[in-house]
Amino acid sequence: MPRVVPEQKQKFENDEMFRKLARESEIKYTGYRDRSHEERVVRFQTEIRDGQSNVAYVASGTNLTLHFPKAEDGFIRSEFLDFDREPGKVHIKSHFILNGVCIIFKGWIDLQRLDGIGYIEYDEEKARKEDKIMRETLEQAKQRLAEFEERQRQWREEQQRKESEASTHHHRFRQN
């Protein structure tokens, strides 16, 4: 099953949800809401360094689970998690597929308040790759379906031939 929809860019540009999420908006860390603020700060920093975090757009309540890929050395590159750009904040970037569209989430979160600003962008490069995979997957499915239909056709012809031979054999047997 393809992971993306056809015409991703069109969906990104025209879908109201994507338009809202593409505007710079207030975001908050949503993990461990039942814990103390101090514990949540520690948990957020641990989670994010481990490669993921849950955030929500405050205005819409849209929740996202963000993933930050680790490099071969086991660390997350500053392209995805940057603690050095501004003291007290982490700048974040995460690529993923949302409702069949490849996007990039970009933003920052205050390390103490656990809130910040975020938005999404259309991920042209990833969309091209996923679109190619989708087309190849659909082409393979069409090919398998055509092969299946050909086998079905051959099987039906074989059954008809056998029935015809049996009928002819039965007819000759009755004449003798």
PDB file of C-alpha atoms in Angstrom, residues 7 15 20 29-30 46 55 62 70 78-79 92 105 110 127 129 136 138 156 158 167 173:
ATOM      1  CA  GLU A   7      -0.570  15.019  -6.105  1.00  0.00           C
ATOM      2  CA  ASP A  15      -6.073  21.174   2.389  1.00  0.00           C
ATOM      3  CA  LYS A  20      -3.151  25.904   9.338  1.00  0.00           C
ATOM      4  CA  TYR A  29       5.450  19.426  24.631  1.00  0.00           C
ATOM      5  CA  THR A  30       2.634  17.007  25.511  1.00  0.00           C
ATOM      6  CA  THR A  46      15.759  12.783  27.580  1.00  0.00           C
ATOM      7  CA  VAL A  55       4.213  18.111  20.540  1.00  0.00           C
ATOM      8  CA  THR A  62      -3.138  18.749  16.523  1.00  0.00           C
ATOM      9  CA  LYS A  70      20.431   9.315  14.633  1.00  0.00           C
ATOM     10  CA  SER A  78      22.407  19.499  14.779  1.00  0.00           C
ATOM     11  CA  GLU A  79      20.407  19.801  11.534  1.00  0.00           C
ATOM     12  CA  ILE A  92      14.026  21.012  15.933  1.00  0.00           C
ATOM     13  CA  PHE A 105       8.252  20.123  10.807  1.00  0.00           C
ATOM     14  CA  ASP A 110      11.965  26.468  25.311  1.00  0.00           C
ATOM     15  CA  ALA A 127       7.827  13.687  -1.890  1.00  0.00           C
ATOM     16  CA  LYS A 129      11.188   9.782  -3.673  1.00  0.00           C
ATOM     17  CA  GLU A 136       6.577   1.576  -8.853  1.00  0.00           C
ATOM     18  CA  LEU A 138       1.209   0.576  -8.325  1.00  0.00           C
ATOM     19  CA  ARG A 156     -10.919 -21.230 -17.647  1.00  0.00           C
ATOM     20  CA  GLU A 158      -8.403 -25.425 -19.895  1.00  0.00           C
ATOM     21  CA  SER A 167     -18.771 -34.103 -23.536  1.00  0.00           C
ATOM     22  CA  PHE A 173     -19.614 -43.565 -25.727  1.00  0.00           C
TER      23      PHE A 173
END
